[in-house]
Amino acid sequence: MKIHQLHIPTPFPVGPVNVTLLLEDPITLVDTGPQTEEAFAALREQMRACGARVEDIRRIVLTHSHEDHAGQAARLQALSGAIVYAHPWEADRLNPAFDYASYRRLLAELGAPEDVIAQFEALRQRIRKLIAPVSEVVVLDEGDELTFEQESWRVVHTPGHTPGHIGLFSEGRRLFIAGDTVLKRITPNPVLNPDPRDAHRRFPALRHFLASVDRLRELAPSAIITGHGEVVEDIEAYRHEIHRQVRQRQEAVRAALGTQTLTPWELSLRLFPDTRTDQRFLALSETIAHLDLALTEGLVVRERRDGVECYRARR
């Protein structure tokens, strides 16, 4: 098997997305890039340089459903007849019927003003133009095997960045394709999502993300292909750095709360005062993820006032 890392442009601040081409029958693409003509041209040309055509793709494995990773799946499926695979918790988000209603409720509970929620939804609608709905998805879950002509890769469920995030692990190569669970230069955002098991609750993203990183340490890959940026070769050092950053952010949360009781929205404005409007949802996601973790560890107290969550540091 030949493994090629393709670098596909995106319109997002994170920059190009890493798409992995597994060149052995059946030819498999892990992630796709966004639905833009620039991304499609880049994918086509880079595959051609590897001796393959987009029409040769037989399987498309999506690590998660974000636009920069899954946006071209429908177009590539139509061109090649490839089967699209994703975790069941991500497959629902690729459905044309997916809507924003559960997010509105979660955001209101966090204290986000109505006009801000409307801005978030408008931004979401613009971003959704970068992905085409995939009507036929075959689900993959923890422990499933992707078999090739001469080897196989195991599916590893790595929830955190999204609830249904997955990666692929080659035992023989000690190689892990991580999507956005591992990023060398930046910390993956624990994005706010409804819990797939109960849409009236939010998914505890940060706790699951830390557990996923611990799981990767147990797998002990010698190299990790990341969703953006360079390969990571030391999972122990990566795990140590992630836990250090989380402890640092937890301290910042408690310091920003001080002696006051704040909504997650109010706290996010203190923690990230200079964040652009188009990044404010991610700032709020980061804030509530850390509050959820702090609550689990008994570091903060949560109250509800008129249906809105409020937090204060435990003294």
PDB file of C-alpha atoms in Angstrom:
ATOM      1  CA  MET A   1       0.000   0.000   0.000  1.00  0.00           C
ATOM      2  CA  LYS A   2       1.126   3.515  -0.803  1.00  0.00           C
ATOM      3  CA  ILE A   3      -0.044   6.250   1.565  1.00  0.00           C
ATOM      4  CA  HIS A   4      -0.224   9.809   0.286  1.00  0.00           C
ATOM      5  CA  GLN A   5      -1.015  12.901   2.325  1.00  0.00           C
ATOM      6  CA  LEU A   6      -2.841  15.466   0.204  1.00  0.00           C
ATOM      7  CA  HIS A   7      -3.112  19.106   1.245  1.00  0.00           C
ATOM      8  CA  ILE A   8      -6.466  20.558   0.210  1.00  0.00           C
ATOM      9  CA  PRO A   9      -7.179  24.306   0.569  1.00  0.00           C
ATOM     10  CA  THR A  10     -10.036  25.525   2.774  1.00  0.00           C
ATOM     11  CA  PRO A  11     -11.511  29.003   3.326  1.00  0.00           C
ATOM     12  CA  PHE A  12     -11.066  28.656   7.093  1.00  0.00           C
ATOM     13  CA  PRO A  13      -8.374  30.229   9.319  1.00  0.00           C
ATOM     14  CA  VAL A  14      -7.010  26.759  10.132  1.00  0.00           C
ATOM     15  CA  GLY A  15      -5.701  26.531   6.569  1.00  0.00           C
ATOM     16  CA  PRO A  16      -5.399  23.421   4.366  1.00  0.00           C
ATOM     17  CA  VAL A  17      -6.920  20.132   5.457  1.00  0.00           C
ATOM     18  CA  ASN A  18      -4.960  16.894   5.252  1.00  0.00           C
ATOM     19  CA  VAL A  19      -6.686  14.276   3.112  1.00  0.00           C
ATOM     20  CA  THR A  20      -5.158  10.789   3.119  1.00  0.00           C
ATOM     21  CA  LEU A  21      -5.118   8.631  -0.002  1.00  0.00           C
ATOM     22  CA  LEU A  22      -4.692   4.908   0.697  1.00  0.00           C
ATOM     23  CA  LEU A  23      -3.540   3.593  -2.648  1.00  0.00           C
ATOM     24  CA  GLU A  24      -4.367  -0.104  -2.640  1.00  0.00           C
ATOM     25  CA  ASP A  25      -7.522  -1.859  -3.760  1.00  0.00           C
ATOM     26  CA  PRO A  26     -10.115  -0.753  -2.909  1.00  0.00           C
ATOM     27  CA  ILE A  27      -8.672   2.773  -3.254  1.00  0.00           C
ATOM     28  CA  THR A  28      -9.754   4.737  -0.200  1.00  0.00           C
ATOM     29  CA  LEU A  29      -9.828   8.451   0.596  1.00  0.00           C
ATOM     30  CA  VAL A  30      -9.918   9.566   4.220  1.00  0.00           C
ATOM     31  CA  ASP A  31     -11.721  12.948   4.301  1.00  0.00           C
ATOM     32  CA  THR A  32     -12.276  15.091   1.232  1.00  0.00           C
ATOM     33  CA  GLY A  33     -11.853  18.825   1.771  1.00  0.00           C
ATOM     34  CA  PRO A  34     -14.636  21.439   1.422  1.00  0.00           C
ATOM     35  CA  GLN A  35     -17.061  21.811  -1.453  1.00  0.00           C
ATOM     36  CA  THR A  36     -15.236  24.461  -3.469  1.00  0.00           C
ATOM     37  CA  GLU A  37     -13.876  24.408  -7.007  1.00  0.00           C
ATOM     38  CA  GLU A  38     -10.409  25.214  -5.650  1.00  0.00           C
ATOM     39  CA  ALA A  39     -10.514  22.209  -3.330  1.00  0.00           C
ATOM     40  CA  PHE A  40     -11.775  19.893  -6.076  1.00  0.00           C
ATOM     41  CA  ALA A  41      -9.059  21.018  -8.486  1.00  0.00           C
ATOM     42  CA  ALA A  42      -6.386  20.534  -5.813  1.00  0.00           C
ATOM     43  CA  LEU A  43      -7.648  17.047  -4.974  1.00  0.00           C
ATOM     44  CA  ARG A  44      -7.835  16.030  -8.621  1.00  0.00           C
ATOM     45  CA  GLU A  45      -4.343  17.297  -9.415  1.00  0.00           C
ATOM     46  CA  GLN A  46      -2.716  15.825  -6.310  1.00  0.00           C
ATOM     47  CA  MET A  47      -4.363  12.445  -6.893  1.00  0.00           C
ATOM     48  CA  ARG A  48      -3.183  12.537 -10.499  1.00  0.00           C
ATOM     49  CA  ALA A  49       0.376  13.142  -9.277  1.00  0.00           C
ATOM     50  CA  CYS A  50      -0.018   9.990  -7.164  1.00  0.00           C
ATOM     51  CA  GLY A  51      -1.111   7.975 -10.194  1.00  0.00           C
ATOM     52  CA  ALA A  52      -4.837   7.910  -9.447  1.00  0.00           C
ATOM     53  CA  ARG A  53      -8.027   9.641 -10.585  1.00  0.00           C
ATOM     54  CA  VAL A  54     -10.971  10.785  -8.504  1.00  0.00           C
ATOM     55  CA  GLU A  55     -13.049   8.302 -10.525  1.00  0.00           C
ATOM     56  CA  ASP A  56     -10.881   5.496  -9.092  1.00  0.00           C
ATOM     57  CA  ILE A  57     -11.989   6.107  -5.494  1.00  0.00           C
ATOM     58  CA  ARG A  58     -13.969   3.169  -4.109  1.00  0.00           C
ATOM     59  CA  ARG A  59     -14.336   4.205  -0.451  1.00  0.00           C
ATOM     60  CA  ILE A  60     -14.539   7.577   1.268  1.00  0.00           C
ATOM     61  CA  VAL A  61     -14.052   7.469   5.034  1.00  0.00           C
ATOM     62  CA  LEU A  62     -15.028  10.630   6.898  1.00  0.00           C
ATOM     63  CA  THR A  63     -13.356  11.221  10.242  1.00  0.00           C
ATOM     64  CA  HIS A  64     -16.170  13.659  11.042  1.00  0.00           C
ATOM     65  CA  SER A  65     -18.821  15.769   9.371  1.00  0.00           C
ATOM     66  CA  HIS A  66     -17.268  19.249   9.438  1.00  0.00           C
ATOM     67  CA  GLU A  67     -17.259  21.017   6.091  1.00  0.00           C
ATOM     68  CA  ASP A  68     -13.487  21.119   5.653  1.00  0.00           C
ATOM     69  CA  HIS A  69     -13.328  17.323   6.053  1.00  0.00           C
ATOM     70  CA  ALA A  70     -16.561  16.091   4.470  1.00  0.00           C
ATOM     71  CA  GLY A  71     -17.614  18.832   2.046  1.00  0.00           C
ATOM     72  CA  GLN A  72     -16.744  17.074  -1.225  1.00  0.00           C
ATOM     73  CA  ALA A  73     -17.991  13.606  -0.260  1.00  0.00           C
ATOM     74  CA  ALA A  74     -21.248  13.829  -2.229  1.00  0.00           C
ATOM     75  CA  ARG A  75     -19.544  15.137  -5.366  1.00  0.00           C
ATOM     76  CA  LEU A  76     -16.850  12.468  -5.242  1.00  0.00           C
ATOM     77  CA  GLN A  77     -19.442   9.779  -4.606  1.00  0.00           C
ATOM     78  CA  ALA A  78     -21.395  10.914  -7.672  1.00  0.00           C
ATOM     79  CA  LEU A  79     -18.258  10.886  -9.861  1.00  0.00           C
ATOM     80  CA  SER A  80     -16.783   7.602  -8.670  1.00  0.00           C
ATOM     81  CA  GLY A  81     -19.615   5.545  -7.213  1.00  0.00           C
ATOM     82  CA  ALA A  82     -17.591   5.302  -3.988  1.00  0.00           C
ATOM     83  CA  ILE A  83     -19.220   4.217  -0.743  1.00  0.00           C
ATOM     84  CA  VAL A  84     -19.158   6.939   1.925  1.00  0.00           C
ATOM     85  CA  TYR A  85     -18.475   5.773   5.477  1.00  0.00           C
ATOM     86  CA  ALA A  86     -18.915   7.654   8.754  1.00  0.00           C
ATOM     87  CA  HIS A  87     -19.750   7.037  12.386  1.00  0.00           C
ATOM     88  CA  PRO A  88     -23.533   6.851  12.957  1.00  0.00           C
ATOM     89  CA  TRP A  89     -23.408  10.018  15.083  1.00  0.00           C
ATOM     90  CA  GLU A  90     -21.849  11.885  12.146  1.00  0.00           C
ATOM     91  CA  ALA A  91     -23.963  10.287   9.433  1.00  0.00           C
ATOM     92  CA  ASP A  92     -27.047  12.101  10.742  1.00  0.00           C
ATOM     93  CA  ARG A  93     -25.294  15.436  10.208  1.00  0.00           C
ATOM     94  CA  LEU A  94     -24.647  14.614   6.563  1.00  0.00           C
ATOM     95  CA  ASN A  95     -28.370  14.165   6.024  1.00  0.00           C
ATOM     96  CA  PRO A  96     -30.205  16.855   4.017  1.00  0.00           C
ATOM     97  CA  ALA A  97     -32.829  17.090   6.782  1.00  0.00           C
ATOM     98  CA  PHE A  98     -30.344  18.164   9.476  1.00  0.00           C
ATOM     99  CA  ASP A  99     -31.521  21.397  11.149  1.00  0.00           C
ATOM    100  CA  TYR A 100     -30.362  23.913  13.756  1.00  0.00           C
ATOM    101  CA  ALA A 101     -33.214  23.720  16.264  1.00  0.00           C
ATOM    102  CA  SER A 102     -31.349  21.800  18.964  1.00  0.00           C
ATOM    103  CA  TYR A 103     -28.464  24.265  18.781  1.00  0.00           C
ATOM    104  CA  ARG A 104     -30.794  27.232  19.321  1.00  0.00           C
ATOM    105  CA  ARG A 105     -32.001  25.675  22.559  1.00  0.00           C
ATOM    106  CA  LEU A 106     -28.502  24.849  23.791  1.00  0.00           C
ATOM    107  CA  LEU A 107     -27.231  28.344  22.990  1.00  0.00           C
ATOM    108  CA  ALA A 108     -30.150  29.989  24.787  1.00  0.00           C
ATOM    109  CA  GLU A 109     -29.378  27.895  27.887  1.00  0.00           C
ATOM    110  CA  LEU A 110     -25.815  29.235  27.798  1.00  0.00           C
ATOM    111  CA  GLY A 111     -27.054  32.831  27.916  1.00  0.00           C
ATOM    112  CA  ALA A 112     -26.326  33.756  24.311  1.00  0.00           C
ATOM    113  CA  PRO A 113     -28.554  36.720  23.312  1.00  0.00           C
ATOM    114  CA  GLU A 114     -31.202  36.173  20.641  1.00  0.00           C
ATOM    115  CA  ASP A 115     -29.426  38.375  18.110  1.00  0.00           C
ATOM    116  CA  VAL A 116     -26.193  36.442  18.640  1.00  0.00           C
ATOM    117  CA  ILE A 117     -27.988  33.122  18.140  1.00  0.00           C
ATOM    118  CA  ALA A 118     -29.423  34.511  14.907  1.00  0.00           C
ATOM    119  CA  GLN A 119     -25.891  35.530  13.820  1.00  0.00           C
ATOM    120  CA  PHE A 120     -24.597  32.057  14.619  1.00  0.00           C
ATOM    121  CA  GLU A 121     -27.371  30.477  12.574  1.00  0.00           C
ATOM    122  CA  ALA A 122     -26.736  32.787   9.626  1.00  0.00           C
ATOM    123  CA  LEU A 123     -23.032  31.939   9.775  1.00  0.00           C
ATOM    124  CA  ARG A 124     -23.910  28.243   9.969  1.00  0.00           C
ATOM    125  CA  GLN A 125     -26.063  28.543   6.860  1.00  0.00           C
ATOM    126  CA  ARG A 126     -23.185  30.185   4.972  1.00  0.00           C
ATOM    127  CA  ILE A 127     -20.743  27.509   6.074  1.00  0.00           C
ATOM    128  CA  ARG A 128     -23.168  24.730   5.132  1.00  0.00           C
ATOM    129  CA  LYS A 129     -22.755  25.815   1.518  1.00  0.00           C
ATOM    130  CA  LEU A 130     -19.303  24.233   1.735  1.00  0.00           C
ATOM    131  CA  ILE A 131     -20.791  20.751   2.106  1.00  0.00           C
ATOM    132  CA  ALA A 132     -23.307  18.858   0.009  1.00  0.00           C
ATOM    133  CA  PRO A 133     -25.677  16.473   1.807  1.00  0.00           C
ATOM    134  CA  VAL A 134     -24.777  12.799   1.455  1.00  0.00           C
ATOM    135  CA  SER A 135     -27.933  10.740   1.220  1.00  0.00           C
ATOM    136  CA  GLU A 136     -26.280   7.297   1.373  1.00  0.00           C
ATOM    137  CA  VAL A 137     -23.803   6.658   4.189  1.00  0.00           C
ATOM    138  CA  VAL A 138     -22.563   3.320   5.514  1.00  0.00           C
ATOM    139  CA  VAL A 139     -21.819   3.506   9.225  1.00  0.00           C
ATOM    140  CA  LEU A 140     -18.514   2.605  10.870  1.00  0.00           C
ATOM    141  CA  ASP A 141     -18.012   2.174  14.594  1.00  0.00           C
ATOM    142  CA  GLU A 142     -15.371   1.224  17.125  1.00  0.00           C
ATOM    143  CA  GLY A 143     -13.519  -1.971  16.190  1.00  0.00           C
ATOM    144  CA  ASP A 144     -14.756  -2.254  12.606  1.00  0.00           C
ATOM    145  CA  GLU A 145     -12.107  -3.261  10.071  1.00  0.00           C
ATOM    146  CA  LEU A 146     -11.423  -1.686   6.679  1.00  0.00           C
ATOM    147  CA  THR A 147      -9.898  -4.474   4.615  1.00  0.00           C
ATOM    148  CA  PHE A 148      -7.600  -3.870   1.648  1.00  0.00           C
ATOM    149  CA  GLU A 149      -5.941  -6.291  -0.753  1.00  0.00           C
ATOM    150  CA  GLN A 150      -2.965  -6.885   1.535  1.00  0.00           C
ATOM    151  CA  GLU A 151      -3.725  -5.262   4.913  1.00  0.00           C
ATOM    152  CA  SER A 152      -6.466  -3.864   7.107  1.00  0.00           C
ATOM    153  CA  TRP A 153      -7.071  -0.784   9.258  1.00  0.00           C
ATOM    154  CA  ARG A 154      -9.131  -0.653  12.431  1.00  0.00           C
ATOM    155  CA  VAL A 155     -11.729   2.010  13.179  1.00  0.00           C
ATOM    156  CA  VAL A 156     -11.188   3.828  16.478  1.00  0.00           C
ATOM    157  CA  HIS A 157     -13.959   6.020  17.886  1.00  0.00           C
ATOM    158  CA  THR A 158     -12.312   9.217  19.176  1.00  0.00           C
ATOM    159  CA  PRO A 159     -15.151  11.468  20.412  1.00  0.00           C
ATOM    160  CA  GLY A 160     -14.421  15.017  21.531  1.00  0.00           C
ATOM    161  CA  HIS A 161     -13.986  17.424  18.660  1.00  0.00           C
ATOM    162  CA  THR A 162     -17.315  15.987  17.505  1.00  0.00           C
ATOM    163  CA  PRO A 163     -19.338  13.184  19.106  1.00  0.00           C
ATOM    164  CA  GLY A 164     -18.869  10.702  16.248  1.00  0.00           C
ATOM    165  CA  HIS A 165     -15.263  11.471  15.364  1.00  0.00           C
ATOM    166  CA  ILE A 166     -13.276   8.424  14.229  1.00  0.00           C
ATOM    167  CA  GLY A 167      -9.721   7.588  13.242  1.00  0.00           C
ATOM    168  CA  LEU A 168      -8.057   4.667  11.459  1.00  0.00           C
ATOM    169  CA  PHE A 169      -5.241   2.599  12.973  1.00  0.00           C
ATOM    170  CA  SER A 170      -2.820   0.267  11.213  1.00  0.00           C
ATOM    171  CA  GLU A 171      -1.423  -2.217  13.725  1.00  0.00           C
ATOM    172  CA  GLY A 172       1.347  -3.335  11.394  1.00  0.00           C
ATOM    173  CA  ARG A 173       2.493   0.155  10.506  1.00  0.00           C
ATOM    174  CA  ARG A 174       1.796   1.659  13.957  1.00  0.00           C
ATOM    175  CA  LEU A 175       0.228   4.521  12.002  1.00  0.00           C
ATOM    176  CA  PHE A 176      -2.904   6.426  13.034  1.00  0.00           C
ATOM    177  CA  ILE A 177      -4.990   8.709  10.824  1.00  0.00           C
ATOM    178  CA  ALA A 178      -6.399  11.101  13.413  1.00  0.00           C
ATOM    179  CA  GLY A 179      -8.557  13.723  11.728  1.00  0.00           C
ATOM    180  CA  ASP A 180      -8.906  16.634  14.149  1.00  0.00           C
ATOM    181  CA  THR A 181      -8.313  14.654  17.334  1.00  0.00           C
ATOM    182  CA  VAL A 182      -4.601  15.411  16.988  1.00  0.00           C
ATOM    183  CA  LEU A 183      -3.297  18.752  15.704  1.00  0.00           C
ATOM    184  CA  LYS A 184       0.348  19.684  16.185  1.00  0.00           C
ATOM    185  CA  ARG A 185       0.207  23.484  16.285  1.00  0.00           C
ATOM    186  CA  ILE A 186      -3.226  24.185  17.766  1.00  0.00           C
ATOM    187  CA  THR A 187      -5.555  22.578  20.283  1.00  0.00           C
ATOM    188  CA  PRO A 188      -8.636  20.879  18.780  1.00  0.00           C
ATOM    189  CA  ASN A 189     -11.782  22.794  19.695  1.00  0.00           C
ATOM    190  CA  PRO A 190     -14.327  20.819  21.773  1.00  0.00           C
ATOM    191  CA  VAL A 191     -17.185  22.022  19.591  1.00  0.00           C
ATOM    192  CA  LEU A 192     -20.610  22.509  21.178  1.00  0.00           C
ATOM    193  CA  ASN A 193     -22.981  19.764  20.013  1.00  0.00           C
ATOM    194  CA  PRO A 194     -26.194  18.157  21.209  1.00  0.00           C
ATOM    195  CA  ASP A 195     -25.609  14.754  22.780  1.00  0.00           C
ATOM    196  CA  PRO A 196     -26.521  12.139  20.136  1.00  0.00           C
ATOM    197  CA  ARG A 197     -28.086  10.031  22.889  1.00  0.00           C
ATOM    198  CA  ASP A 198     -30.262  12.903  24.136  1.00  0.00           C
ATOM    199  CA  ALA A 199     -30.625  16.008  21.950  1.00  0.00           C
ATOM    200  CA  HIS A 200     -31.931  18.010  24.926  1.00  0.00           C
ATOM    201  CA  ARG A 201     -28.491  17.805  26.522  1.00  0.00           C
ATOM    202  CA  ARG A 202     -25.103  18.906  25.217  1.00  0.00           C
ATOM    203  CA  PHE A 203     -22.320  16.464  24.537  1.00  0.00           C
ATOM    204  CA  PRO A 204     -19.534  16.587  27.208  1.00  0.00           C
ATOM    205  CA  ALA A 205     -16.902  17.266  24.571  1.00  0.00           C
ATOM    206  CA  LEU A 206     -13.780  18.024  26.589  1.00  0.00           C
ATOM    207  CA  ARG A 207     -14.077  15.027  28.913  1.00  0.00           C
ATOM    208  CA  HIS A 208     -14.478  12.737  25.920  1.00  0.00           C
ATOM    209  CA  PHE A 209     -11.633  14.435  24.062  1.00  0.00           C
ATOM    210  CA  LEU A 210      -9.211  13.866  26.952  1.00  0.00           C
ATOM    211  CA  ALA A 211     -10.309  10.227  27.128  1.00  0.00           C
ATOM    212  CA  SER A 212      -9.677   9.887  23.382  1.00  0.00           C
ATOM    213  CA  VAL A 213      -6.158  11.275  23.743  1.00  0.00           C
ATOM    214  CA  ASP A 214      -5.526   8.817  26.580  1.00  0.00           C
ATOM    215  CA  ARG A 215      -6.801   6.046  24.318  1.00  0.00           C
ATOM    216  CA  LEU A 216      -4.334   7.023  21.613  1.00  0.00           C
ATOM    217  CA  ARG A 217      -1.500   6.778  24.102  1.00  0.00           C
ATOM    218  CA  GLU A 218      -2.569   3.189  24.783  1.00  0.00           C
ATOM    219  CA  LEU A 219      -2.491   2.415  21.050  1.00  0.00           C
ATOM    220  CA  ALA A 220       1.093   3.788  20.970  1.00  0.00           C
ATOM    221  CA  PRO A 221       1.279   4.789  17.289  1.00  0.00           C
ATOM    222  CA  SER A 222       4.729   5.668  16.027  1.00  0.00           C
ATOM    223  CA  ALA A 223       3.261   8.359  13.757  1.00  0.00           C
ATOM    224  CA  ILE A 224      -0.048  10.217  13.587  1.00  0.00           C
ATOM    225  CA  ILE A 225      -1.384  11.845  10.432  1.00  0.00           C
ATOM    226  CA  THR A 226      -3.216  14.927  11.674  1.00  0.00           C
ATOM    227  CA  GLY A 227      -6.226  16.726  10.236  1.00  0.00           C
ATOM    228  CA  HIS A 228      -4.216  19.909   9.680  1.00  0.00           C
ATOM    229  CA  GLY A 229      -0.487  20.540   9.722  1.00  0.00           C
ATOM    230  CA  GLU A 230       2.406  18.205  10.346  1.00  0.00           C
ATOM    231  CA  VAL A 231       2.609  14.584  11.400  1.00  0.00           C
ATOM    232  CA  VAL A 232       2.889  14.006  15.166  1.00  0.00           C
ATOM    233  CA  GLU A 233       5.442  11.376  16.167  1.00  0.00           C
ATOM    234  CA  ASP A 234       5.348  11.519  19.973  1.00  0.00           C
ATOM    235  CA  ILE A 235       1.896  10.776  21.381  1.00  0.00           C
ATOM    236  CA  GLU A 236       3.166  10.934  24.967  1.00  0.00           C
ATOM    237  CA  ALA A 237       4.480  14.475  24.489  1.00  0.00           C
ATOM    238  CA  TYR A 238       1.247  15.451  22.724  1.00  0.00           C
ATOM    239  CA  ARG A 239      -0.857  14.084  25.569  1.00  0.00           C
ATOM    240  CA  HIS A 240       1.282  15.874  28.141  1.00  0.00           C
ATOM    241  CA  GLU A 241       0.916  19.181  26.285  1.00  0.00           C
ATOM    242  CA  ILE A 242      -2.860  18.788  25.930  1.00  0.00           C
ATOM    243  CA  HIS A 243      -3.294  18.134  29.648  1.00  0.00           C
ATOM    244  CA  ARG A 244      -1.025  21.102  30.455  1.00  0.00           C
ATOM    245  CA  GLN A 245      -3.109  23.401  28.267  1.00  0.00           C
ATOM    246  CA  VAL A 246      -6.346  22.135  29.796  1.00  0.00           C
ATOM    247  CA  ARG A 247      -5.059  22.778  33.337  1.00  0.00           C
ATOM    248  CA  GLN A 248      -3.989  26.259  32.265  1.00  0.00           C
ATOM    249  CA  ARG A 249      -7.419  26.997  30.788  1.00  0.00           C
ATOM    250  CA  GLN A 250      -9.158  25.666  33.893  1.00  0.00           C
ATOM    251  CA  GLU A 251      -7.153  28.130  35.980  1.00  0.00           C
ATOM    252  CA  ALA A 252      -8.120  30.930  33.588  1.00  0.00           C
ATOM    253  CA  VAL A 253     -11.805  29.991  33.911  1.00  0.00           C
ATOM    254  CA  ARG A 254     -11.701  30.201  37.695  1.00  0.00           C
ATOM    255  CA  ALA A 255      -9.756  33.474  37.566  1.00  0.00           C
ATOM    256  CA  ALA A 256     -12.227  35.004  35.107  1.00  0.00           C
ATOM    257  CA  LEU A 257     -15.169  33.979  37.294  1.00  0.00           C
ATOM    258  CA  GLY A 258     -13.547  35.525  40.356  1.00  0.00           C
ATOM    259  CA  THR A 259     -16.261  35.971  42.962  1.00  0.00           C
ATOM    260  CA  GLN A 260     -19.019  36.552  40.411  1.00  0.00           C
ATOM    261  CA  THR A 261     -21.717  34.308  38.990  1.00  0.00           C
ATOM    262  CA  LEU A 262     -21.703  34.414  35.191  1.00  0.00           C
ATOM    263  CA  THR A 263     -23.427  32.757  32.275  1.00  0.00           C
ATOM    264  CA  PRO A 264     -21.183  30.812  29.886  1.00  0.00           C
ATOM    265  CA  TRP A 265     -21.758  33.543  27.294  1.00  0.00           C
ATOM    266  CA  GLU A 266     -20.593  36.262  29.708  1.00  0.00           C
ATOM    267  CA  LEU A 267     -17.582  34.184  30.691  1.00  0.00           C
ATOM    268  CA  SER A 268     -16.618  33.574  27.055  1.00  0.00           C
ATOM    269  CA  LEU A 269     -16.486  37.341  26.505  1.00  0.00           C
ATOM    270  CA  ARG A 270     -14.032  37.612  29.395  1.00  0.00           C
ATOM    271  CA  LEU A 271     -11.882  34.684  28.327  1.00  0.00           C
ATOM    272  CA  PHE A 272     -11.795  35.643  24.648  1.00  0.00           C
ATOM    273  CA  PRO A 273     -12.419  39.411  24.507  1.00  0.00           C
ATOM    274  CA  ASP A 274     -10.807  39.974  21.094  1.00  0.00           C
ATOM    275  CA  THR A 275     -12.407  37.093  19.205  1.00  0.00           C
ATOM    276  CA  ARG A 276     -13.966  37.952  15.846  1.00  0.00           C
ATOM    277  CA  THR A 277     -17.702  37.495  15.417  1.00  0.00           C
ATOM    278  CA  ASP A 278     -17.228  34.543  13.057  1.00  0.00           C
ATOM    279  CA  GLN A 279     -15.136  32.780  15.708  1.00  0.00           C
ATOM    280  CA  ARG A 280     -17.365  33.587  18.677  1.00  0.00           C
ATOM    281  CA  PHE A 281     -19.241  30.258  18.495  1.00  0.00           C
ATOM    282  CA  LEU A 282     -15.943  28.397  18.884  1.00  0.00           C
ATOM    283  CA  ALA A 283     -15.033  30.637  21.834  1.00  0.00           C
ATOM    284  CA  LEU A 284     -18.332  29.788  23.494  1.00  0.00           C
ATOM    285  CA  SER A 285     -17.783  26.088  22.736  1.00  0.00           C
ATOM    286  CA  GLU A 286     -14.383  26.231  24.419  1.00  0.00           C
ATOM    287  CA  THR A 287     -15.839  28.045  27.426  1.00  0.00           C
ATOM    288  CA  ILE A 288     -18.719  25.669  28.114  1.00  0.00           C
ATOM    289  CA  ALA A 289     -16.539  22.614  27.515  1.00  0.00           C
ATOM    290  CA  HIS A 290     -14.201  23.804  30.273  1.00  0.00           C
ATOM    291  CA  LEU A 291     -17.098  24.676  32.551  1.00  0.00           C
ATOM    292  CA  ASP A 292     -18.520  21.176  32.072  1.00  0.00           C
ATOM    293  CA  LEU A 293     -15.168  19.659  32.981  1.00  0.00           C
ATOM    294  CA  ALA A 294     -14.760  21.973  35.984  1.00  0.00           C
ATOM    295  CA  LEU A 295     -18.248  21.041  37.164  1.00  0.00           C
ATOM    296  CA  THR A 296     -17.420  17.336  36.916  1.00  0.00           C
ATOM    297  CA  GLU A 297     -14.284  17.922  39.001  1.00  0.00           C
ATOM    298  CA  GLY A 298     -16.147  19.987  41.605  1.00  0.00           C
ATOM    299  CA  LEU A 299     -14.344  23.236  40.830  1.00  0.00           C
ATOM    300  CA  VAL A 300     -17.433  25.286  39.945  1.00  0.00           C
ATOM    301  CA  VAL A 301     -21.077  25.431  40.990  1.00  0.00           C
ATOM    302  CA  ARG A 302     -23.910  25.623  38.460  1.00  0.00           C
ATOM    303  CA  GLU A 303     -27.224  27.395  38.997  1.00  0.00           C
ATOM    304  CA  ARG A 304     -30.188  27.952  36.686  1.00  0.00           C
ATOM    305  CA  ARG A 305     -31.897  31.325  36.452  1.00  0.00           C
ATOM    306  CA  ASP A 306     -34.941  31.551  34.188  1.00  0.00           C
ATOM    307  CA  GLY A 307     -33.703  28.593  32.164  1.00  0.00           C
ATOM    308  CA  VAL A 308     -30.174  29.994  31.748  1.00  0.00           C
ATOM    309  CA  GLU A 309     -27.121  28.318  33.257  1.00  0.00           C
ATOM    310  CA  CYS A 310     -24.917  30.375  35.569  1.00  0.00           C
ATOM    311  CA  TYR A 311     -21.592  29.389  37.140  1.00  0.00           C
ATOM    312  CA  ARG A 312     -19.461  30.485  40.057  1.00  0.00           C
ATOM    313  CA  ALA A 313     -16.148  29.216  41.329  1.00  0.00           C
ATOM    314  CA  ARG A 314     -16.359  26.887  44.308  1.00  0.00           C
ATOM    315  CA  ARG A 315     -14.553  28.405  47.302  1.00  0.00           C
TER     316      ARG A 315
END
